[in-house]
mmCIF file of C-alpha atoms and ligand atoms in Angstrom:
data_model
loop_
_atom_site.group_PDB
_atom_site.id
_atom_site.type_symbol
_atom_site.label_atom_id
_atom_site.label_comp_id
_atom_site.label_asym_id
_atom_site.label_seq_id
_atom_site.Cartn_x
_atom_site.Cartn_y
_atom_site.Cartn_z
ATOM 1 C CA UNK A 1 -0.165 0.158 0.243
ATOM 2 C CA UNK A 2 0.959 4.226 -1.372
ATOM 3 C CA UNK A 3 0.208 6.016 2.014
ATOM 4 C CA UNK A 4 -0.679 9.449 1.213
ATOM 5 C CA UNK A 5 1.394 10.325 4.412
ATOM 6 C CA UNK A 6 4.035 8.329 6.108
ATOM 7 C CA UNK A 7 4.644 10.622 9.193
ATOM 8 C CA UNK A 8 8.160 9.898 11.131
ATOM 9 C CA UNK A 9 7.597 10.410 14.996
ATOM 10 C CA UNK A 10 4.562 9.654 16.679
ATOM 11 C CA UNK A 11 4.398 12.592 19.766
ATOM 12 C CA UNK A 12 3.683 16.262 20.103
ATOM 13 C CA UNK A 13 4.177 17.283 16.559
ATOM 14 C CA UNK A 14 3.779 13.761 15.064
ATOM 15 C CA UNK A 15 0.722 13.316 16.428
ATOM 16 C CA UNK A 16 -0.476 16.214 15.877
ATOM 17 C CA UNK A 17 0.177 16.543 11.908
ATOM 18 C CA UNK A 18 -1.582 13.539 11.531
ATOM 19 C CA UNK A 19 -4.400 14.151 12.778
ATOM 20 C CA UNK A 20 -4.753 16.810 10.967
ATOM 21 C CA UNK A 21 -3.943 14.767 7.474
ATOM 22 C CA UNK A 22 -6.654 11.731 8.886
ATOM 23 C CA UNK A 23 -9.094 14.079 8.975
ATOM 24 C CA UNK A 24 -8.729 15.798 5.589
ATOM 25 C CA UNK A 25 -9.274 11.880 5.182
ATOM 26 C CA UNK A 26 -5.795 11.180 4.103
ATOM 27 C CA UNK A 27 -4.164 7.961 4.275
ATOM 28 C CA UNK A 28 -1.749 8.803 7.010
ATOM 29 C CA UNK A 29 1.497 5.600 8.475
ATOM 30 C CA UNK A 30 2.655 7.266 11.734
ATOM 31 C CA UNK A 31 5.635 5.336 13.262
ATOM 32 C CA UNK A 32 7.567 6.161 16.436
ATOM 33 C CA UNK A 33 10.308 4.656 18.066
ATOM 34 C CA UNK A 34 8.602 5.424 21.637
ATOM 35 C CA UNK A 35 11.506 7.817 23.224
ATOM 36 C CA UNK A 36 9.837 10.984 22.766
ATOM 37 C CA UNK A 37 12.619 13.660 24.877
ATOM 38 C CA UNK A 38 10.476 14.690 28.259
ATOM 39 C CA UNK A 39 9.999 10.966 28.812
ATOM 40 C CA UNK A 40 12.191 11.949 32.166
ATOM 41 C CA UNK A 41 9.675 14.405 33.486
ATOM 42 C CA UNK A 42 7.111 13.101 35.783
ATOM 43 C CA UNK A 43 5.287 16.493 34.868
ATOM 44 C CA UNK A 44 4.661 18.323 32.295
ATOM 45 C CA UNK A 45 3.801 21.995 32.650
ATOM 46 C CA UNK A 46 2.270 24.961 30.521
ATOM 47 C CA UNK A 47 0.550 22.754 27.841
ATOM 48 C CA UNK A 48 -2.800 24.365 26.944
ATOM 49 C CA UNK A 49 -5.592 22.196 29.921
ATOM 50 C CA UNK A 50 -2.780 20.336 30.663
ATOM 51 C CA UNK A 51 -0.610 22.057 33.214
ATOM 52 C CA UNK A 52 0.678 18.943 35.015
ATOM 53 C CA UNK A 53 -0.158 16.384 33.377
ATOM 54 C CA UNK A 54 2.283 13.055 32.646
ATOM 55 C CA UNK A 55 3.556 13.144 29.360
ATOM 56 C CA UNK A 56 4.036 9.450 28.490
ATOM 57 C CA UNK A 57 0.016 9.967 29.431
ATOM 58 C CA UNK A 58 -0.771 13.509 27.336
ATOM 59 C CA UNK A 59 1.225 11.425 24.414
ATOM 60 C CA UNK A 60 -1.240 7.925 24.622
ATOM 61 C CA UNK A 61 -4.265 9.990 24.996
ATOM 62 C CA UNK A 62 -3.513 11.617 21.700
ATOM 63 C CA UNK A 63 -2.760 8.912 19.478
ATOM 64 C CA UNK A 64 -5.793 7.063 20.958
ATOM 65 C CA UNK A 65 -7.774 9.718 19.403
ATOM 66 C CA UNK A 66 -5.959 9.773 16.394
ATOM 67 C CA UNK A 67 -6.596 6.051 15.513
ATOM 68 C CA UNK A 68 -10.219 6.368 16.408
ATOM 69 C CA UNK A 69 -10.203 7.204 12.314
ATOM 70 C CA UNK A 70 -9.942 4.064 10.431
ATOM 71 C CA UNK A 71 -8.086 5.782 7.713
ATOM 72 C CA UNK A 72 -4.708 5.774 10.153
ATOM 73 C CA UNK A 73 -2.465 3.398 10.653
ATOM 74 C CA UNK A 74 0.098 3.328 13.637
ATOM 75 C CA UNK A 75 3.331 1.139 13.474
ATOM 76 C CA UNK A 76 5.729 0.513 16.199
ATOM 77 C CA UNK A 77 9.750 0.910 15.653
ATOM 78 C CA UNK A 78 12.500 2.800 13.956
ATOM 79 C CA UNK A 79 12.077 3.931 10.542
ATOM 80 C CA UNK A 80 15.615 3.598 9.846
ATOM 81 C CA UNK A 81 16.318 5.490 5.829
ATOM 82 C CA UNK A 82 14.420 6.902 3.398
ATOM 83 C CA UNK A 83 15.005 8.192 0.113
ATOM 84 C CA UNK A 84 12.765 9.330 -3.115
ATOM 85 C CA UNK A 85 11.313 6.637 -5.347
ATOM 86 C CA UNK A 86 11.987 7.893 -8.063
ATOM 87 C CA UNK A 87 7.459 7.739 -8.967
ATOM 88 C CA UNK A 88 7.385 11.248 -7.142
ATOM 89 C CA UNK A 89 7.141 9.989 -3.172
ATOM 90 C CA UNK A 90 9.053 8.325 -1.376
ATOM 91 C CA UNK A 91 10.247 4.347 -0.013
ATOM 92 C CA UNK A 92 11.574 4.071 3.841
ATOM 93 C CA UNK A 93 12.970 0.998 5.484
ATOM 94 C CA UNK A 94 11.856 -0.235 9.379
ATOM 95 C CA UNK A 95 14.382 -1.721 11.679
ATOM 96 C CA UNK A 96 12.260 -4.227 11.205
ATOM 97 C CA UNK A 97 13.439 -4.305 7.750
ATOM 98 C CA UNK A 98 9.831 -4.256 7.157
ATOM 99 C CA UNK A 99 9.063 -0.968 3.740
ATOM 100 C CA UNK A 100 6.584 1.439 3.542
ATOM 101 C CA UNK A 101 5.821 2.998 0.697
ATOM 102 C CA UNK A 102 4.311 7.201 0.822
ATOM 103 C CA UNK A 103 3.726 10.298 -1.055
ATOM 104 C CA UNK A 104 4.858 12.669 0.978
ATOM 105 C CA UNK A 105 6.877 12.733 4.086
ATOM 106 C CA UNK A 106 6.374 13.933 7.901
ATOM 107 C CA UNK A 107 10.147 14.279 9.436
ATOM 108 C CA UNK A 108 9.065 14.885 13.271
ATOM 109 C CA UNK A 109 11.441 13.049 15.073
ATOM 110 C CA UNK A 110 12.554 15.358 17.459
ATOM 111 C CA UNK A 111 16.139 15.860 18.720
ATOM 112 C CA UNK A 112 18.046 13.693 21.305
ATOM 113 C CA UNK A 113 20.279 16.058 24.727
ATOM 114 C CA UNK A 114 24.035 15.871 25.024
ATOM 115 C CA UNK A 115 25.856 16.673 28.174
ATOM 116 C CA UNK A 116 28.702 17.837 28.945
ATOM 117 C CA UNK A 117 31.896 15.141 29.930
ATOM 118 C CA UNK A 118 33.066 14.180 32.787
ATOM 119 C CA UNK A 119 30.126 15.548 35.025
ATOM 120 C CA UNK A 120 28.750 12.914 37.347
ATOM 121 C CA UNK A 121 25.398 12.381 38.110
ATOM 122 C CA UNK A 122 23.846 14.974 34.976
ATOM 123 C CA UNK A 123 21.916 12.439 33.259
ATOM 124 C CA UNK A 124 19.933 9.851 35.806
ATOM 125 C CA UNK A 125 18.273 13.614 37.632
ATOM 126 C CA UNK A 126 17.648 14.670 33.734
ATOM 127 C CA UNK A 127 13.670 16.611 34.131
ATOM 128 C CA UNK A 128 13.708 15.824 37.881
ATOM 129 C CA UNK A 129 16.271 17.924 38.880
ATOM 130 C CA UNK A 130 18.489 19.072 35.662
ATOM 131 C CA UNK A 131 16.202 20.592 33.322
ATOM 132 C CA UNK A 132 16.414 22.136 30.682
ATOM 133 C CA UNK A 133 13.265 25.401 30.231
ATOM 134 C CA UNK A 134 12.491 27.175 33.790
ATOM 135 C CA UNK A 135 9.103 27.844 31.805
ATOM 136 C CA UNK A 136 8.104 23.737 31.779
ATOM 137 C CA UNK A 137 9.614 23.710 35.769
ATOM 138 C CA UNK A 138 10.890 25.983 37.130
ATOM 139 C CA UNK A 139 7.954 27.029 39.392
ATOM 140 C CA UNK A 140 8.160 23.435 41.220
ATOM 141 C CA UNK A 141 11.622 25.278 42.376
ATOM 142 C CA UNK A 142 10.237 28.643 43.893
ATOM 143 C CA UNK A 143 12.718 30.456 45.780
ATOM 144 C CA UNK A 144 14.441 27.134 46.224
ATOM 145 C CA UNK A 145 18.272 27.719 45.250
ATOM 146 C CA UNK A 146 19.241 27.330 41.639
ATOM 147 C CA UNK A 147 22.300 26.765 39.714
ATOM 148 C CA UNK A 148 22.374 27.244 35.553
ATOM 149 C CA UNK A 149 25.579 25.579 34.079
ATOM 150 C CA UNK A 150 26.057 27.527 30.637
ATOM 151 C CA UNK A 151 28.871 26.686 27.996
ATOM 152 C CA UNK A 152 29.594 28.423 25.341
ATOM 153 C CA UNK A 153 28.205 29.537 22.315
ATOM 154 C CA UNK A 154 25.703 30.313 25.268
ATOM 155 C CA UNK A 155 25.469 33.689 26.566
ATOM 156 C CA UNK A 156 26.035 34.135 30.157
ATOM 157 C CA UNK A 157 21.985 36.088 30.589
ATOM 158 C CA UNK A 158 20.260 32.656 30.427
ATOM 159 C CA UNK A 159 20.880 33.208 34.326
ATOM 160 C CA UNK A 160 19.090 36.120 34.522
ATOM 161 C CA UNK A 161 16.438 34.559 33.378
ATOM 162 C CA UNK A 162 16.190 31.831 35.869
ATOM 163 C CA UNK A 163 17.451 33.847 38.256
ATOM 164 C CA UNK A 164 13.066 35.120 38.701
ATOM 165 C CA UNK A 165 12.766 31.920 40.518
ATOM 166 C CA UNK A 166 15.281 31.394 43.263
ATOM 167 C CA UNK A 167 18.715 32.639 44.525
ATOM 168 C CA UNK A 168 21.542 31.769 41.498
ATOM 169 C CA UNK A 169 24.768 30.226 40.962
ATOM 170 C CA UNK A 170 26.041 31.360 37.629
ATOM 171 C CA UNK A 171 28.462 28.122 37.752
ATOM 172 C CA UNK A 172 31.125 28.535 34.470
ATOM 173 C CA UNK A 173 32.488 25.786 35.327
ATOM 174 C CA UNK A 174 36.325 26.694 34.247
ATOM 175 C CA UNK A 175 35.252 28.395 31.009
ATOM 176 C CA UNK A 176 35.139 31.476 31.809
ATOM 177 C CA UNK A 177 33.897 33.700 28.288
ATOM 178 C CA UNK A 178 32.419 36.163 30.397
ATOM 179 C CA UNK A 179 33.391 40.104 29.313
ATOM 180 C CA UNK A 180 32.819 42.197 32.551
ATOM 181 C CA UNK A 181 29.842 44.498 31.357
ATOM 182 C CA UNK A 182 27.437 40.943 31.258
ATOM 183 C CA UNK A 183 29.684 39.899 34.441
ATOM 184 C CA UNK A 184 28.218 43.209 36.865
ATOM 185 C CA UNK A 185 24.390 42.974 34.813
ATOM 186 C CA UNK A 186 24.641 39.848 36.795
ATOM 187 C CA UNK A 187 26.362 40.699 39.751
ATOM 188 C CA UNK A 188 23.462 43.667 39.876
ATOM 189 C CA UNK A 189 20.814 40.759 39.195
ATOM 190 C CA UNK A 190 22.066 39.813 42.420
ATOM 191 C CA UNK A 191 23.044 36.088 40.595
ATOM 192 C CA UNK A 192 26.562 34.688 42.736
ATOM 193 C CA UNK A 193 28.685 33.489 39.790
ATOM 194 C CA UNK A 194 31.681 30.236 40.855
ATOM 195 C CA UNK A 195 34.755 29.519 38.285
ATOM 196 C CA UNK A 196 35.123 26.604 39.265
ATOM 197 C CA UNK A 197 35.382 23.585 37.051
ATOM 198 C CA UNK A 198 32.138 20.857 39.007
ATOM 199 C CA UNK A 199 33.104 17.533 39.546
ATOM 200 C CA UNK A 200 30.320 15.794 40.170
ATOM 201 C CA UNK A 201 26.388 16.351 41.518
ATOM 202 C CA UNK A 202 25.171 15.499 44.984
ATOM 203 C CA UNK A 203 22.235 14.733 45.989
ATOM 204 C CA UNK A 204 19.978 11.332 47.388
ATOM 205 C CA UNK A 205 18.462 9.688 44.510
ATOM 206 C CA UNK A 206 17.646 11.880 41.658
ATOM 207 C CA UNK A 207 17.500 14.819 44.283
ATOM 208 C CA UNK A 208 19.771 17.032 44.169
ATOM 209 C CA UNK A 209 21.057 18.898 47.381
ATOM 210 C CA UNK A 210 24.811 20.595 45.686
ATOM 211 C CA UNK A 211 27.456 20.697 43.072
ATOM 212 C CA UNK A 212 30.822 19.789 44.355
ATOM 213 C CA UNK A 213 33.369 21.114 42.636
ATOM 214 C CA UNK A 214 36.917 19.835 41.698
ATOM 215 C CA UNK A 215 38.562 21.903 44.420
ATOM 216 C CA UNK A 216 35.749 20.066 46.875
ATOM 217 C CA UNK A 217 34.081 22.782 47.923
ATOM 218 C CA UNK A 218 30.279 22.097 47.708
ATOM 219 C CA UNK A 219 27.979 24.464 46.513
ATOM 220 C CA UNK A 220 23.783 24.059 47.872
ATOM 221 C CA UNK A 221 21.386 24.143 44.995
ATOM 222 C CA UNK A 222 18.076 22.679 44.168
ATOM 223 C CA UNK A 223 17.439 22.415 40.204
ATOM 224 C CA UNK A 224 20.261 23.512 38.101
ATOM 225 C CA UNK A 225 19.384 24.710 34.990
ATOM 226 C CA UNK A 226 20.796 24.352 31.309
ATOM 227 C CA UNK A 227 21.507 23.869 27.476
ATOM 228 C CA UNK A 228 22.095 20.779 26.393
ATOM 229 C CA UNK A 229 22.898 20.555 23.222
ATOM 230 C CA UNK A 230 21.556 18.582 20.495
ATOM 231 C CA UNK A 231 21.254 16.803 17.689
ATOM 232 C CA UNK A 232 18.422 15.374 15.061
ATOM 233 C CA UNK A 233 17.067 11.809 16.464
ATOM 234 C CA UNK A 234 17.363 10.673 13.415
ATOM 235 C CA UNK A 235 20.188 10.695 10.704
ATOM 236 C CA UNK A 236 17.141 10.723 7.605
ATOM 237 C CA UNK A 237 16.956 14.528 7.315
ATOM 238 C CA UNK A 238 20.083 14.307 6.601
ATOM 239 C CA UNK A 239 19.818 10.789 4.101
ATOM 240 C CA UNK A 240 17.137 13.093 1.947
ATOM 241 C CA UNK A 241 19.377 15.224 1.329
ATOM 242 C CA UNK A 242 17.575 18.746 4.404
ATOM 243 C CA UNK A 243 18.824 21.578 4.162
ATOM 244 C CA UNK A 244 19.974 22.853 7.930
ATOM 245 C CA UNK A 245 20.636 25.607 10.104
ATOM 246 C CA UNK A 246 22.178 26.301 12.941
ATOM 247 C CA UNK A 247 20.290 26.874 16.340
ATOM 248 C CA UNK A 248 20.826 27.935 19.959
ATOM 249 C CA UNK A 249 21.485 24.652 20.848
ATOM 250 C CA UNK A 250 21.904 22.266 17.881
ATOM 251 C CA UNK A 251 21.084 22.139 13.630
ATOM 252 C CA UNK A 252 17.032 22.724 12.834
ATOM 253 C CA UNK A 253 15.952 21.343 9.823
ATOM 254 C CA UNK A 254 15.419 23.915 7.699
ATOM 255 C CA UNK A 255 11.907 24.526 6.049
ATOM 256 C CA UNK A 256 9.289 27.357 4.467
ATOM 257 C CA UNK A 257 6.620 29.198 6.248
ATOM 258 C CA UNK A 258 4.929 26.064 5.263
ATOM 259 C CA UNK A 259 6.706 23.722 7.007
ATOM 260 C CA UNK A 260 8.835 21.796 4.250
ATOM 261 C CA UNK A 261 12.467 21.182 4.057
ATOM 262 C CA UNK A 262 14.255 21.931 1.524
ATOM 263 C CA UNK A 263 13.333 18.793 0.189
ATOM 264 C CA UNK A 264 10.161 18.692 -1.978
ATOM 265 C CA UNK A 265 7.469 16.600 -0.349
ATOM 266 C CA UNK A 266 9.210 16.664 2.407
ATOM 267 C CA UNK A 267 8.118 18.411 5.454
ATOM 268 C CA UNK A 268 9.573 19.293 9.214
ATOM 269 C CA UNK A 269 7.817 20.712 12.538
ATOM 270 C CA UNK A 270 8.987 19.735 16.044
ATOM 271 C CA UNK A 271 11.850 20.461 17.738
ATOM 272 C CA UNK A 272 13.880 18.443 15.168
ATOM 273 C CA UNK A 273 12.662 21.778 12.694
ATOM 274 C CA UNK A 274 12.203 24.217 15.536
ATOM 275 C CA UNK A 275 14.708 26.630 17.200
ATOM 276 C CA UNK A 276 12.607 26.758 20.754
ATOM 277 C CA UNK A 277 11.758 23.747 22.196
ATOM 278 C CA UNK A 278 8.467 23.457 23.290
ATOM 279 C CA UNK A 279 5.658 21.026 23.252
ATOM 280 C CA UNK A 280 3.137 23.412 23.078
ATOM 281 C CA UNK A 281 5.618 25.517 20.286
ATOM 282 C CA UNK A 282 5.814 21.787 18.961
ATOM 283 C CA UNK A 283 2.427 20.812 18.342
ATOM 284 C CA UNK A 284 1.393 23.633 16.851
ATOM 285 C CA UNK A 285 4.703 23.447 14.201
ATOM 286 C CA UNK A 286 2.969 19.556 13.570
ATOM 287 C CA UNK A 287 -0.732 20.833 13.238
ATOM 288 C CA UNK A 288 0.697 24.019 10.608
ATOM 289 C CA UNK A 289 3.030 21.009 8.751
ATOM 290 C CA UNK A 290 -0.316 19.083 9.070
ATOM 291 C CA UNK A 291 -2.393 21.021 7.092
ATOM 292 C CA UNK A 292 0.530 22.758 4.500
ATOM 293 C CA UNK A 293 1.459 19.214 3.125
ATOM 294 C CA UNK A 294 -2.487 19.118 2.542
ATOM 295 C CA UNK A 295 -3.210 21.926 0.796
ATOM 296 C CA UNK A 296 0.563 21.104 -1.390
ATOM 297 C CA UNK A 297 -1.490 17.007 -1.926
ATOM 298 C CA UNK A 298 -4.305 19.467 -3.221
ATOM 299 C CA UNK A 299 -2.721 22.404 -5.018
ATOM 300 C CA UNK A 300 0.408 20.499 -5.234
ATOM 301 C CA UNK A 301 3.684 21.397 -4.801
HETATM 302 C C1 LIG B 1 13.230 16.711 30.862
HETATM 303 C C2 LIG B 1 12.423 17.451 29.483
HETATM 304 C C3 LIG B 1 11.384 18.349 29.957
HETATM 305 C C4 LIG B 1 10.624 18.697 29.825
HETATM 306 N N1 LIG B 1 8.935 19.264 30.050
HETATM 307 C C5 LIG B 1 8.487 20.205 29.249
HETATM 308 C C6 LIG B 1 7.174 20.621 30.108
HETATM 309 O O1 LIG B 1 6.807 20.420 31.370
HETATM 310 N N2 LIG B 1 6.193 21.449 28.665
HETATM 311 C C7 LIG B 1 6.364 21.695 27.095
HETATM 312 O O2 LIG B 1 6.156 22.229 27.057
HETATM 313 N N3 LIG B 1 8.203 21.337 27.355
HETATM 314 C C8 LIG B 1 8.480 20.131 27.738
HETATM 315 N N4 LIG B 1 9.503 20.168 26.845
HETATM 316 C C9 LIG B 1 10.201 19.867 25.771
HETATM 317 C C10 LIG B 1 9.351 19.054 24.737
HETATM 318 O O3 LIG B 1 9.865 17.790 25.420
HETATM 319 C C11 LIG B 1 9.390 18.463 23.744
HETATM 320 O O4 LIG B 1 9.695 20.540 22.843
HETATM 321 C C12 LIG B 1 8.277 18.578 22.290
HETATM 322 O O5 LIG B 1 8.706 16.843 23.160
HETATM 323 C C13 LIG B 1 8.940 17.908 21.253
HETATM 324 O O6 LIG B 1 8.198 16.848 20.680
HETATM 325 P P1 LIG B 1 8.633 16.689 19.092
HETATM 326 O O7 LIG B 1 7.052 15.747 18.103
HETATM 327 O O8 LIG B 1 8.731 17.284 18.701
HETATM 328 O O9 LIG B 1 9.475 14.976 19.620
HETATM 329 P P2 LIG B 1 9.421 14.210 20.852
HETATM 330 O O10 LIG B 1 7.912 15.191 21.632
HETATM 331 O O11 LIG B 1 10.845 14.256 20.714
HETATM 332 O O12 LIG B 1 9.528 12.792 19.891
HETATM 333 C C14 LIG B 1 10.303 12.399 18.577
HETATM 334 C C15 LIG B 1 9.673 11.225 18.573
HETATM 335 O O13 LIG B 1 10.428 10.471 17.374
HETATM 336 C C16 LIG B 1 10.780 8.850 18.029
HETATM 337 N N5 LIG B 1 11.685 8.971 16.355
HETATM 338 C C17 LIG B 1 13.351 9.524 16.560
HETATM 339 N N6 LIG B 1 12.900 8.956 15.174
HETATM 340 C C18 LIG B 1 12.553 8.034 15.090
HETATM 341 C C19 LIG B 1 12.910 7.498 13.960
HETATM 342 N N7 LIG B 1 13.871 6.846 13.191
HETATM 343 N N8 LIG B 1 11.589 6.748 14.099
HETATM 344 C C20 LIG B 1 10.449 6.663 13.621
HETATM 345 N N9 LIG B 1 10.184 7.667 14.715
HETATM 346 C C21 LIG B 1 11.202 7.919 15.839
HETATM 347 C C22 LIG B 1 10.987 8.966 18.641
HETATM 348 O O14 LIG B 1 10.576 7.843 19.487
HETATM 349 C C23 LIG B 1 9.010 10.132 19.414
HETATM 350 O O15 LIG B 1 8.506 9.191 20.078
HETATM 351 C C24 LIG B 1 11.120 19.023 28.000
HETATM 352 C C25 LIG B 1 11.636 18.394 27.173
HETATM 353 C C26 LIG B 1 11.976 17.694 28.032
HETATM 354 C C27 LIG B 1 14.168 17.354 27.546
#
């Protein structure tokens, strides 16, 4: 069977795109590898009508709504390669070796977070007490001692923002690229600047109690905000020849205003195709991409 659309990734962006296509009566196949980016967090915040709901529940509920449409197929698995089929469509291979054929492709496979080398205790606290976004998880740490770990090329000004939520220490981790003006701005805001190299995070289980520096001192901190480097979760945009732009955290698949990539017939939505990463924005991006793809099916593009 040749699907009208193959959606790679069935989370906030992919399910939102697929819903628009399903409601436009297209045959849609969604393939999902089951590892949404926020799976480490017990609750997602800030999403319209869903504040505090576990992200995996939000996704499962959205998937169930989508699967109520008889023209939707959902496959648990991973697309490992995709290419043009020479007849205006695409053929993609699953990790099970099964091949799928579709008229158009939607890339909604998200991004992977990269963590700084040599700091013990970051990975196991990711999404609990080591966090990427103050709007998502800052409120829960209101008024508590907060840390910010910035690695170049991100500006230290991120610590100015985090200070909205509580008393803040900026950890330079022996990587001082700050000019005097930035230092003065942070100090005027009450941010403490800690120049030393971090050795490890301390605390019971996934809780954070402090940050141990290489010189042996421990700075009391209950949540650490950082901006991880990101990379696309799948190499297939590259395989297809899609162009990328440099985003603030990593490469972003280039799209036009209608969410089509630089390869005709291939659309992209969500974290993989946006510089700002947030579930609401990913979902909205998916809606835009799904409706734009449908219009292209009607009007051509
Ligand atoms: C720890 C953490 C907590 C967060 N908390 C919040 C929050 O509270 N509120 C908020 O608004 N945002 C939050 N975010 C951001 C939010 O998770 C992302 O913006 C959102 O998940 C992006 O949605 P997406 O659909 O683009 O990608 P994802 O949700 O990452 O989904 C991509 C899907 O594609 C699948 N996939 C990848 N490669 C393939 C492939 N080759 N074949 C098939 N499937 C594939 C993956 O398994 C995954 O299921 C958080 C992020 C993190 C890291």
